[in-house]
Structure formats: C-alpha cells, structure tokens
C-alpha cells in the first residue's frame, strides 16, 4: 500500500481549505482561488506542492544509468538544468513522469502523489552493477513552486528547477512553514491547476490512463528525446512518430459558463450534433475555473474528431475546442 506524503503544515494557515483526491495533503485554496490565480499570473505567490514525492539518485553512474531508463537524454545533463522525463511500459504506455534536475552530485526528481513507491521499486530492480543509490526523500524535503517572474529569494543551498513556468524548490520540510511565511502570498492547488490547464500542460494520472502514449498528449520533444539510445517502449515511440498517428489527441475546451458544476474527470465527450446520447469520442481529463477564461478543460478525444466540431461534455455542456495535439 502506498505510504501517503506527510500532511503539509501550511494547512494550518488562515483560510486554508484542504484539497481532495490525488492532491490531498495540501491546500485547495486559502479563501479566494481567483485572487490566488491572479497573483501567480502576476509573478507573486507560492504554491505548496509538498504532497508530491521526492526521489534522489546519487553515485558516479547516476546520469548514464538514468539515460538508459528514461525517455529523455540525460547522460550529459549539466548541473542546474531542468529536464522532464518519462518511464514507459514495453508497449510505450506512460507509467511514470519525473521532473528532475542534477545538482552536480545528486539527481533530484519530484513525482506525482501516489507514484513514488512503484517508481522506487522499478528503479531498484534496474540497478544491477551500476554505481547508483536510489532514495525516497519525501519525508525530508518538500516541493514549492514559485511562478515565472517571481523575485522571491531562494535559500542558500536549495536545489532549484528553473522552468518556463517558474521555479520549483526542493526545501527541507522543517523550513517550509518559515519560508512560506516570508515569501507569500500563498496560492492553493486550484490556482496552480487552472494555470496548468490554460497552458495545456498534461499531468500524469489526469491527462493519462493505462494506454496513453506520449504522442497523444504532446510530450514528444518535451519529455521524449527522439535521438537518444534505446529505452523501454522506444519501438512504439519511433513507430508512431515515423509511420503513423496516435489514436487520440489532447484538446483544450472552453466550456459553457452557465453550468454550475464542472464536469468530473472521465466525463464523456461527444459531437454536439449527436447530442448527449451520441457516441462517446473521448473524455474530460481536467476541468477548472479560470479567473479570465471561465470554465475550461483538457480532454482526450479520438484523433479523427474534426478540429472545428462543436462538442458536448457530460449530460450536455457545450464545449468549443482548441487544438493542442495536431490530428
């Protein structure tokens, strides 16, 4: 059974409302999700991601070893450069997503809540004769997100991932509360997710299911390097890239703003012309309320769904689509 991450001390902050489901353990919001979104968009604020797993790999062979296992080219990864990577099944389906950085002696990675123990078991099974040590550091370190444009100071010695969307800090858990107090305002996971959906950024377990391949959600080039050596699932990646098209594609949806409730994960997507009783052509992966765009969502649909076709979600919520992954 997966051991849960420690509950964040920031849930004791004024106005904190606990998140549910896969994001349990941190705050959904601190009283005003839209204000929190605007703060992040403006380059201020801090998001508590301490429910995410933290895994490290040390040893002289850490980069060459990971290079053999991951979809990303990391054998010569310079210290301080962020990289996204996947672990695939033998059939090319996404099993794990790692967000990593090397500090010169250690590779640090944060992963989705609920996935770290399976990831650690797989990594341990692949060690063989390589000079590497794999460790679960979740009890010791917490992940914090600072948005793009933030001028918040980074503590001396903190490991940082610099990305186009902001900085991700690996902080000692003992320092989390003090750092948040001096680098707020705090923003909850709802605000973070709204901006993630707006940016069309897929998330493991939300935009993926047991048969998702990287091409379907736009991860070729971002988390999958096409010119690196062999890794598990590479045959599927190369075949689909060179000879075919993925069976599904990620789309961005503008939802009817008059609806009170957001469609849940898995809500069916159909052609508007066929109505809510028509044939299901996909499903909603993440739906959020955005402070400017209103209700929006990401969804996986069949590749042959016309890119300009009006859609309906769930029991009849109208949805206009924008292309994320080309058909």
XYZ file of C-alpha atoms in Angstrom:
327
model
C 0.000 0.000 0.000
C 1.304 3.450 -0.948
C 2.515 5.389 2.077
C 0.988 8.905 1.974
C 3.142 12.018 1.954
C 3.230 13.996 5.197
C 0.347 16.447 5.599
C 1.521 19.980 4.932
C 1.864 22.322 7.925
C 0.544 25.085 5.664
C -2.949 23.616 6.049
C -2.973 25.426 9.402
C -2.717 28.816 7.661
C -5.749 31.141 7.830
C -8.383 30.320 5.218
C -6.772 27.056 4.127
C -9.250 24.576 2.633
C -7.815 21.055 2.181
C -7.627 19.596 -1.305
C -9.233 16.231 -2.010
C -8.432 13.229 -4.160
C -4.927 12.930 -5.572
C -3.927 16.340 -4.209
C -4.915 15.509 -0.650
C -2.398 16.793 1.884
C -2.078 20.381 0.650
C -4.494 23.295 0.381
C -7.009 23.564 -2.440
C -7.127 27.296 -1.747
C -6.700 29.869 1.007
C -10.044 31.608 0.666
C -10.019 33.136 -2.835
C -8.905 30.902 -5.741
C -9.307 33.647 -8.357
C -7.189 36.105 -6.386
C -4.594 33.383 -5.979
C -4.612 32.740 -9.736
C -4.093 36.424 -10.474
C -1.195 36.590 -8.018
C 0.549 33.638 -9.666
C -0.077 35.046 -13.119
C 1.485 38.317 -11.984
C 4.623 36.596 -10.729
C 3.955 36.601 -6.992
C 2.916 33.966 -4.519
C 3.943 30.460 -3.583
C 2.284 27.095 -4.200
C 2.735 24.269 -1.711
C 3.449 21.046 -3.616
C 4.708 19.159 -0.594
C 2.342 16.256 -1.311
C 4.496 15.288 -4.300
C 7.075 12.533 -3.926
C 10.791 13.386 -3.852
C 13.291 10.833 -5.125
C 17.086 11.187 -5.415
C 19.719 9.232 -7.307
C 23.363 9.515 -6.285
C 26.549 7.813 -7.453
C 29.058 8.148 -10.259
C 26.820 6.356 -12.787
C 23.595 8.215 -11.971
C 23.225 10.075 -15.294
C 24.374 7.282 -17.608
C 22.131 4.836 -15.723
C 19.060 7.064 -15.865
C 19.771 7.714 -19.542
C 19.154 4.008 -20.191
C 15.795 4.024 -18.409
C 14.223 7.372 -19.281
C 12.778 8.833 -22.457
C 14.919 11.950 -22.010
C 18.563 12.487 -22.994
C 20.237 12.947 -19.596
C 23.666 11.321 -19.935
C 25.294 14.753 -20.248
C 22.733 16.814 -18.327
C 24.535 19.915 -16.980
C 24.126 20.743 -13.292
C 21.156 23.022 -12.712
C 19.336 22.315 -15.976
C 15.771 21.056 -15.534
C 14.523 18.093 -17.546
C 11.188 16.300 -17.865
C 11.275 12.555 -18.460
C 9.015 9.525 -18.653
C 9.269 5.835 -17.947
C 7.262 3.780 -20.420
C 5.963 0.237 -20.479
C 7.291 -2.212 -23.043
C 4.342 -1.197 -25.242
C 5.146 2.515 -24.990
C 2.435 3.451 -22.480
C 3.298 6.113 -19.904
C 3.941 4.658 -16.440
C 5.860 7.418 -14.636
C 6.686 11.093 -15.098
C 9.782 12.580 -13.457
C 10.640 16.278 -13.138
C 14.342 16.288 -12.440
C 17.491 18.329 -12.026
C 21.095 17.362 -11.241
C 22.999 19.452 -8.677
C 26.418 18.107 -9.607
C 26.386 15.158 -7.226
C 22.716 14.126 -6.997
C 19.746 13.885 -9.346
C 16.627 15.264 -7.659
C 13.184 14.421 -9.019
C 9.661 15.140 -7.916
C 6.830 12.860 -8.968
C 3.063 12.595 -8.750
C 1.466 11.803 -5.385
C 0.893 8.085 -5.016
C 3.528 7.017 -7.558
C 6.841 7.140 -5.744
C 6.825 3.653 -4.220
C 6.158 1.945 -7.555
C 8.820 4.138 -9.152
C 11.359 3.307 -6.435
C 10.649 -0.405 -6.788
C 11.240 -0.222 -10.548
C 14.441 1.791 -10.195
C 15.795 -0.578 -7.564
C 15.065 -3.546 -9.831
C 17.169 -1.966 -12.590
C 20.290 -1.104 -10.575
C 22.307 -4.222 -11.475
C 26.044 -3.414 -11.318
C 25.700 0.363 -11.713
C 27.204 2.650 -9.087
C 23.973 4.319 -8.030
C 21.898 4.743 -4.890
C 18.183 5.500 -5.058
C 16.421 7.106 -2.098
C 12.949 8.287 -1.095
C 13.426 11.785 0.344
C 9.751 12.713 0.634
C 9.774 12.775 4.433
C 12.749 15.153 4.427
C 12.052 17.509 1.513
C 9.056 19.417 0.205
C 8.494 20.867 -3.269
C 7.497 24.531 -3.559
C 6.507 26.357 -6.756
C 7.370 29.999 -7.407
C 5.690 31.403 -10.538
C 7.524 32.818 -13.540
C 8.599 36.377 -12.789
C 8.839 35.813 -9.036
C 11.582 37.775 -7.285
C 11.407 35.629 -4.141
C 14.808 34.732 -2.779
C 15.967 31.135 -2.909
C 17.616 29.865 0.299
C 21.329 29.162 0.080
C 21.964 25.567 -0.848
C 18.402 24.858 -2.030
C 18.080 22.689 -5.139
C 16.107 24.535 -7.831
C 14.447 23.528 -11.092
C 14.150 26.514 -13.441
C 11.301 26.032 -15.941
C 9.395 28.341 -18.314
C 6.507 28.246 -15.844
C 8.524 29.165 -12.772
C 10.931 27.730 -10.233
C 10.480 24.527 -8.274
C 12.390 24.380 -4.999
C 13.315 21.296 -3.000
C 13.181 22.663 0.558
C 13.804 20.855 3.840
C 10.351 20.150 5.271
C 11.431 21.712 8.540
C 11.896 25.033 6.691
C 8.637 25.003 4.718
C 6.482 26.975 7.145
C 9.080 29.708 7.755
C 9.838 30.084 4.044
C 6.141 30.360 3.160
C 5.588 32.985 5.849
C 8.203 35.267 4.319
C 7.548 34.569 0.621
C 3.761 34.572 0.292
C 1.012 35.168 -0.555
C 0.036 31.530 -0.542
C -1.821 30.088 -3.532
C -3.605 26.754 -3.479
C -3.531 23.836 -5.868
C -6.741 25.024 -7.588
C -4.984 28.177 -8.784
C -1.941 26.191 -9.868
C -4.126 23.718 -11.784
C -6.106 26.461 -13.518
C -2.910 27.929 -14.951
C -1.646 24.459 -15.851
C -4.772 23.738 -17.874
C -4.619 27.162 -19.525
C -1.028 26.354 -20.595
C -2.098 22.930 -21.977
C 0.348 21.112 -19.691
C -0.603 17.434 -19.222
C -0.342 15.715 -15.864
C 0.196 12.025 -15.154
C -2.980 10.368 -13.910
C -5.131 13.220 -15.162
C -4.343 13.501 -18.875
C -3.144 9.890 -18.949
C -4.690 6.481 -18.477
C -3.284 2.957 -18.735
C -2.904 3.173 -22.535
C -1.681 6.730 -23.086
C 1.379 7.116 -25.303
C 3.466 10.341 -25.247
C 2.371 11.489 -28.722
C -1.277 11.795 -27.637
C -0.606 14.493 -25.046
C 2.145 16.489 -26.739
C 5.201 15.189 -24.871
C 7.377 14.369 -27.887
C 10.325 16.758 -27.686
C 9.408 17.981 -24.225
C 9.819 14.773 -22.248
C 10.755 12.370 -25.050
C 14.048 12.779 -26.933
C 13.903 11.206 -30.385
C 17.652 10.947 -30.997
C 18.788 9.080 -27.897
C 19.631 5.412 -27.431
C 17.374 2.529 -26.515
C 14.928 2.547 -23.619
C 11.863 0.511 -22.787
C 8.995 1.446 -25.111
C 11.205 3.189 -27.683
C 9.977 0.978 -30.518
C 6.412 2.253 -30.095
C 7.586 5.868 -29.844
C 9.639 5.599 -33.050
C 6.991 3.689 -34.978
C 4.179 6.133 -34.216
C 6.424 9.146 -34.839
C 7.757 7.890 -38.175
C 4.960 5.806 -39.617
C 1.643 6.673 -38.077
C -0.533 8.855 -35.894
C -1.586 8.344 -32.270
C -5.137 7.064 -31.798
C -6.122 10.000 -29.566
C -5.174 13.644 -29.159
C -5.282 16.212 -26.373
C -7.649 19.161 -26.845
C -8.393 22.335 -24.882
C -12.065 23.071 -24.214
C -13.960 26.281 -23.488
C -16.998 25.141 -21.525
C -20.436 26.736 -21.295
C -20.134 29.218 -18.437
C -23.782 28.925 -17.403
C -23.240 25.480 -15.882
C -22.975 25.401 -12.080
C -20.813 22.294 -11.807
C -17.598 21.416 -13.601
C -17.536 18.073 -15.412
C -15.599 15.440 -13.454
C -12.567 13.565 -14.690
C -13.804 10.951 -17.143
C -16.948 12.828 -18.237
C -17.749 11.720 -21.806
C -17.128 13.992 -24.785
C -19.391 13.751 -27.837
C -20.147 15.697 -31.005
C -22.727 18.407 -30.342
C -24.557 17.333 -33.496
C -25.133 13.897 -31.961
C -26.357 15.235 -28.606
C -25.709 13.839 -25.123
C -26.858 10.368 -26.226
C -24.435 10.179 -29.140
C -21.350 8.020 -29.432
C -18.604 8.843 -26.918
C -15.488 10.169 -28.662
C -13.327 10.985 -25.650
C -13.354 12.105 -22.051
C -12.551 15.116 -19.893
C -9.215 14.840 -18.120
C -9.137 18.057 -16.032
C -11.756 20.805 -15.701
C -11.112 24.069 -13.821
C -12.446 27.581 -13.377
C -10.111 30.252 -14.731
C -10.270 33.832 -13.461
C -10.481 35.232 -17.017
C -11.496 32.375 -19.322
C -14.210 30.933 -17.108
C -14.683 27.135 -17.074
C -12.054 25.388 -19.200
C -10.843 21.836 -19.545
C -8.415 19.456 -21.160
C -9.759 16.319 -22.810
C -8.555 13.307 -24.759
C -10.553 12.657 -27.930
C -10.243 10.316 -30.887
C -7.772 11.579 -33.463
C -10.373 11.774 -36.247
C -12.701 14.164 -34.369
C -12.889 17.256 -36.640
C -10.827 20.078 -35.113
C -13.618 22.611 -35.651
C -16.514 20.459 -34.485
C -18.630 21.781 -31.577
C -18.679 19.277 -28.734
C -20.789 18.445 -25.699
C -19.475 17.202 -22.378
C -21.265 15.017 -19.846
C -25.031 15.421 -19.948
C -24.953 18.269 -22.441
C -22.498 21.040 -21.505
C -21.490 22.843 -24.699
C -17.756 22.909 -25.420
C -15.689 24.643 -28.084
C -12.346 23.002 -28.762
C -8.840 24.298 -29.485
C -6.161 22.034 -30.914
C -3.320 21.040 -28.608
C -2.051 17.978 -30.471
C -2.486 18.006 -34.234
C -4.610 15.169 -35.654
